Coordinates of C-alpha atoms in Angstrom, one line a residue:
M449 CA 77.9 -112.8 27.1
K450 CA 77.1 -110.7 24.2
L451 CA 73.5 -111.2 24.8
I452 CA 73.9 -110.0 28.5
K453 CA 75.7 -106.9 27.1
I454 CA 73.1 -106.1 24.6
I455 CA 70.2 -106.5 27.2
A456 CA 72.2 -104.3 29.5
I457 CA 72.6 -101.6 27.0
C458 CA 68.8 -101.6 25.9
L459 CA 68.0 -101.4 29.8
L460 CA 70.3 -98.5 30.3
I461 CA 68.6 -96.7 27.3
F462 CA 65.2 -97.6 28.5
M463 CA 66.0 -96.0 31.9
L464 CA 67.5 -93.0 30.4
Q465 CA 64.2 -92.4 28.2
V466 CA 62.1 -92.8 31.3
A467 CA 64.1 -90.5 33.3
C468 CA 63.9 -87.8 30.5
T469 CA 60.2 -88.2 30.1
Q470 CA 59.6 -87.9 33.8
K471 CA 61.8 -84.7 33.7
K472 CA 60.1 -83.2 30.8
S473 CA 56.7 -84.1 32.3
N474 CA 57.4 -82.1 35.5
M475 CA 58.4 -78.9 33.4
R476 CA 56.1 -76.1 32.8
T477 CA 55.3 -75.3 29.4
I478 CA 54.9 -71.9 27.7
N479 CA 53.0 -71.7 24.5
I480 CA 54.1 -68.8 22.5
A481 CA 52.5 -67.4 19.4
G482 CA 52.5 -64.0 17.5
L483 CA 53.4 -61.8 14.7
V484 CA 56.5 -60.4 13.3
V485 CA 56.1 -57.0 11.4
D486 CA 58.3 -54.3 10.0
S487 CA 58.1 -51.6 12.6
E488 CA 57.9 -48.9 9.9
N489 CA 55.2 -50.1 7.9
L490 CA 53.6 -53.0 10.1
K491 CA 53.6 -55.2 7.1
P492 CA 54.4 -59.1 8.3
I493 CA 58.1 -60.4 7.8
S494 CA 58.1 -64.0 6.6
G495 CA 61.3 -66.2 7.3
V496 CA 62.1 -64.7 10.5
N497 CA 64.0 -67.2 12.8
I498 CA 63.1 -67.2 16.6
Y499 CA 65.4 -68.8 19.2
D500 CA 65.5 -69.7 22.8
Y501 CA 68.2 -67.1 23.4
E502 CA 69.7 -68.6 26.7
S503 CA 70.1 -71.9 25.2
E504 CA 70.3 -70.7 21.4
I505 CA 67.9 -73.5 20.6
F506 CA 66.1 -72.7 17.3
L507 CA 62.3 -72.8 17.9
I508 CA 60.5 -71.6 14.9
T509 CA 60.3 -69.6 11.6
T510 CA 57.6 -67.1 10.7
D511 CA 55.3 -68.2 7.8
E512 CA 54.1 -65.9 5.0
N513 CA 51.9 -63.9 7.2
G514 CA 54.5 -63.3 9.8
Y515 CA 52.9 -65.8 12.1
F516 CA 54.6 -68.1 14.4
K517 CA 53.6 -70.7 17.1
S518 CA 55.8 -72.6 19.4
K519 CA 56.5 -74.1 22.8
L520 CA 59.1 -73.5 25.6
D521 CA 59.8 -75.6 28.3
V522 CA 60.7 -73.9 31.6
N523 CA 61.7 -75.0 35.2
E524 CA 59.1 -77.0 37.2
E525 CA 59.1 -74.5 40.1
G526 CA 60.2 -70.9 41.0
E527 CA 60.2 -67.8 38.9
I528 CA 59.5 -68.4 35.1
Q529 CA 62.4 -66.7 33.2
F530 CA 63.2 -67.0 29.4
S531 CA 64.5 -65.1 26.8
L532 CA 63.7 -65.0 22.9
K533 CA 65.9 -63.8 20.0
I534 CA 64.1 -62.6 16.9
N535 CA 66.5 -62.6 14.0
A536 CA 65.8 -61.7 10.4
E537 CA 67.9 -60.8 7.4
K538 CA 68.2 -56.9 6.8
Y539 CA 66.6 -56.2 10.1
D540 CA 68.2 -55.4 13.6
S541 CA 67.9 -58.7 15.9
L542 CA 65.4 -58.1 18.9
I543 CA 66.0 -59.7 22.3
Q544 CA 62.8 -60.2 24.5
K545 CA 63.6 -61.0 28.1
E546 CA 60.9 -62.2 30.4
R547 CA 60.7 -62.8 34.1
W548 CA 57.5 -63.8 35.6
G549 CA 56.4 -64.8 39.1
D550 CA 56.1 -68.4 40.4
L551 CA 53.0 -69.3 38.3
P552 CA 51.8 -72.7 38.3
G553 CA 50.9 -74.9 35.4
N554 CA 51.2 -74.0 31.7
H555 CA 50.6 -70.6 30.0
S556 CA 50.2 -69.1 26.7
T557 CA 51.2 -65.7 25.5
V558 CA 51.0 -63.7 22.4
Y559 CA 53.8 -61.4 21.0
Y560 CA 53.8 -58.8 18.6
F561 CA 57.1 -57.9 17.5
G562 CA 58.1 -54.9 15.1
L563 CA 61.5 -55.3 13.8
K564 CA 63.6 -52.3 12.5
D565 CA 64.9 -52.3 8.9
K566 CA 68.7 -51.6 9.2
K567 CA 68.2 -48.8 6.7
S568 CA 65.3 -47.3 8.4
E569 CA 64.9 -44.7 11.2
S570 CA 62.0 -46.4 13.0
K571 CA 62.4 -48.1 16.3
S572 CA 61.9 -51.7 17.1
F573 CA 59.0 -52.6 19.3
S574 CA 57.3 -55.5 21.3
E575 CA 54.0 -56.1 22.8
L576 CA 52.9 -58.9 25.0
S577 CA 49.2 -60.2 25.7
F578 CA 47.9 -63.2 27.3
P579 CA 45.2 -64.5 24.8
A580 CA 41.7 -65.2 25.9
N581 CA 40.5 -67.0 22.9
G582 CA 43.5 -69.1 22.0
T583 CA 46.7 -68.5 19.9
S584 CA 45.2 -69.2 16.4
Y585 CA 46.4 -67.0 13.6
E586 CA 43.1 -65.4 13.2
N587 CA 43.0 -64.4 17.1
V588 CA 46.5 -63.2 16.9
L589 CA 45.6 -61.3 13.9
E590 CA 42.5 -59.8 15.6
G591 CA 44.6 -58.7 18.6
F592 CA 46.9 -56.8 16.2
E593 CA 44.5 -54.3 15.5
V594 CA 45.0 -52.9 19.2
V595 CA 48.7 -53.0 18.8
K596 CA 48.5 -51.0 15.5
E597 CA 46.7 -48.2 17.3
K598 CA 49.3 -48.2 20.1
V599 CA 52.1 -48.1 17.5
N600 CA 50.5 -45.3 15.5
F601 CA 49.8 -43.1 18.5
R602 CA 53.4 -43.5 19.5
K603 CA 54.6 -42.3 16.1
K604 CA 52.3 -39.3 16.3
M605 CA 53.5 -38.4 19.7
H606 CA 57.0 -38.6 18.6
Q607 CA 56.2 -36.4 15.8
A608 CA 54.6 -33.9 18.2
L609 CA 57.8 -34.0 20.4
E610 CA 60.2 -33.7 17.6
G611 CA 62.2 -30.4 17.5
N612 CA 60.8 -28.8 20.7
Q613 CA 60.8 -29.2 24.6
D614 CA 57.0 -28.7 25.3
V615 CA 55.3 -30.4 28.0
F616 CA 51.6 -30.0 27.1
F617 CA 50.4 -31.4 23.7
Q618 CA 47.0 -32.3 21.9
V619 CA 47.3 -35.6 20.0
D620 CA 44.1 -36.9 18.2
G621 CA 42.0 -34.3 20.0
N622 CA 43.1 -35.5 23.4
F623 CA 45.5 -33.5 26.0
Y624 CA 48.8 -35.0 27.4
I625 CA 51.6 -33.8 29.7
V626 CA 54.8 -35.5 28.7
S627 CA 58.3 -36.0 30.1
D628 CA 61.2 -37.7 28.4
T629 CA 60.2 -40.9 29.9
G630 CA 56.3 -41.1 29.6
W631 CA 53.2 -39.2 29.3
I632 CA 49.9 -38.7 31.2
K633 CA 46.4 -38.1 29.5
L634 CA 44.4 -35.0 30.7
K635 CA 40.6 -34.7 31.0
S636 CA 40.9 -31.1 29.6
E637 CA 43.5 -28.4 29.0
E638 CA 42.0 -26.6 32.0
E639 CA 43.2 -29.5 34.7
L640 CA 45.6 -27.7 37.2
I641 CA 49.2 -29.1 37.6
S642 CA 51.4 -28.4 40.4
I643 CA 55.1 -27.5 39.8
N644 CA 57.3 -29.1 42.8
G645 CA 54.1 -28.7 44.9
N646 CA 54.5 -24.8 44.7
K647 CA 53.3 -23.1 41.5
I648 CA 50.0 -24.3 40.1
V649 CA 49.1 -23.6 36.5
S650 CA 46.8 -25.1 33.9
G651 CA 47.8 -27.6 31.3
K652 CA 47.5 -25.2 28.5
E653 CA 49.9 -22.8 30.5
I654 CA 52.5 -25.0 31.4
N655 CA 54.7 -24.8 28.1
D656 CA 55.5 -21.1 29.2
V657 CA 56.7 -22.3 32.7
I658 CA 59.0 -25.5 32.3
K659 CA 60.8 -27.5 29.6
R660 CA 60.4 -31.2 29.1
N661 CA 64.0 -32.2 29.5
N662 CA 63.9 -30.5 33.1
I663 CA 61.2 -33.0 34.4
T664 CA 62.1 -35.5 36.8
G665 CA 58.8 -37.1 37.6
M666 CA 55.1 -36.7 37.1
S667 CA 51.8 -38.3 38.8
P668 CA 48.3 -37.6 39.7
S669 CA 47.7 -35.6 42.7
E670 CA 45.5 -36.6 45.6
S671 CA 45.1 -32.8 46.5
E672 CA 41.8 -31.1 46.1
N673 CA 43.7 -28.1 44.7
M674 CA 45.5 -29.9 41.8
D675 CA 45.0 -32.7 39.4
Y676 CA 48.6 -33.6 38.8
I677 CA 52.2 -32.9 40.2
I678 CA 55.5 -32.5 38.2
Y679 CA 58.8 -32.6 39.7
T680 CA 61.7 -30.7 38.1
R681 CA 65.4 -30.3 38.5
E682 CA 65.7 -27.1 40.9

């Protein structure tokens, strides 16, 4: 009798293991890798814990180079959705939420997370890329050069915007028109900009016409008479 019970229990355990294995094999896998750095000085942060935010499952801790590499299992069909929580002592936590389309198969993605020191005035940031050359530390580090350029540009732009309501700026030798939500790079300071489809001015003249906080939208223009159009609160 005892032997029969033991056999039954073993059989049940075996069936559960098979079921779990089959279920897992039907899941799609997201291979994640990346770097976590200080958003102010861009230096790597070791000992950062990364979690699957929805399930609160611990995934990985960054090494001495701020590098991490892990895997996430997501639903076998439908939209791919997942969230990551990046948590480190003395830094503000960062939540990265992803919602992709119904993409078949497994995927790899690289993240660059910049965490804000609680005592710093810098802002957290995250950059996402889909690696062509793999997710090794060397490849991830190589991709970080592009991220650093973006971050440094944003810092320069933020400094240019501070304490004024100008719309037209020159940063690193390039010209931009800027709203409170984004910017457009101009080919030259002479490009023509329409205000609400009416008045047309050049980029270098626009600071005398409107203020940045009055802009509601900006876009390239298809008209032959102007290069861009800006909409403002009237």
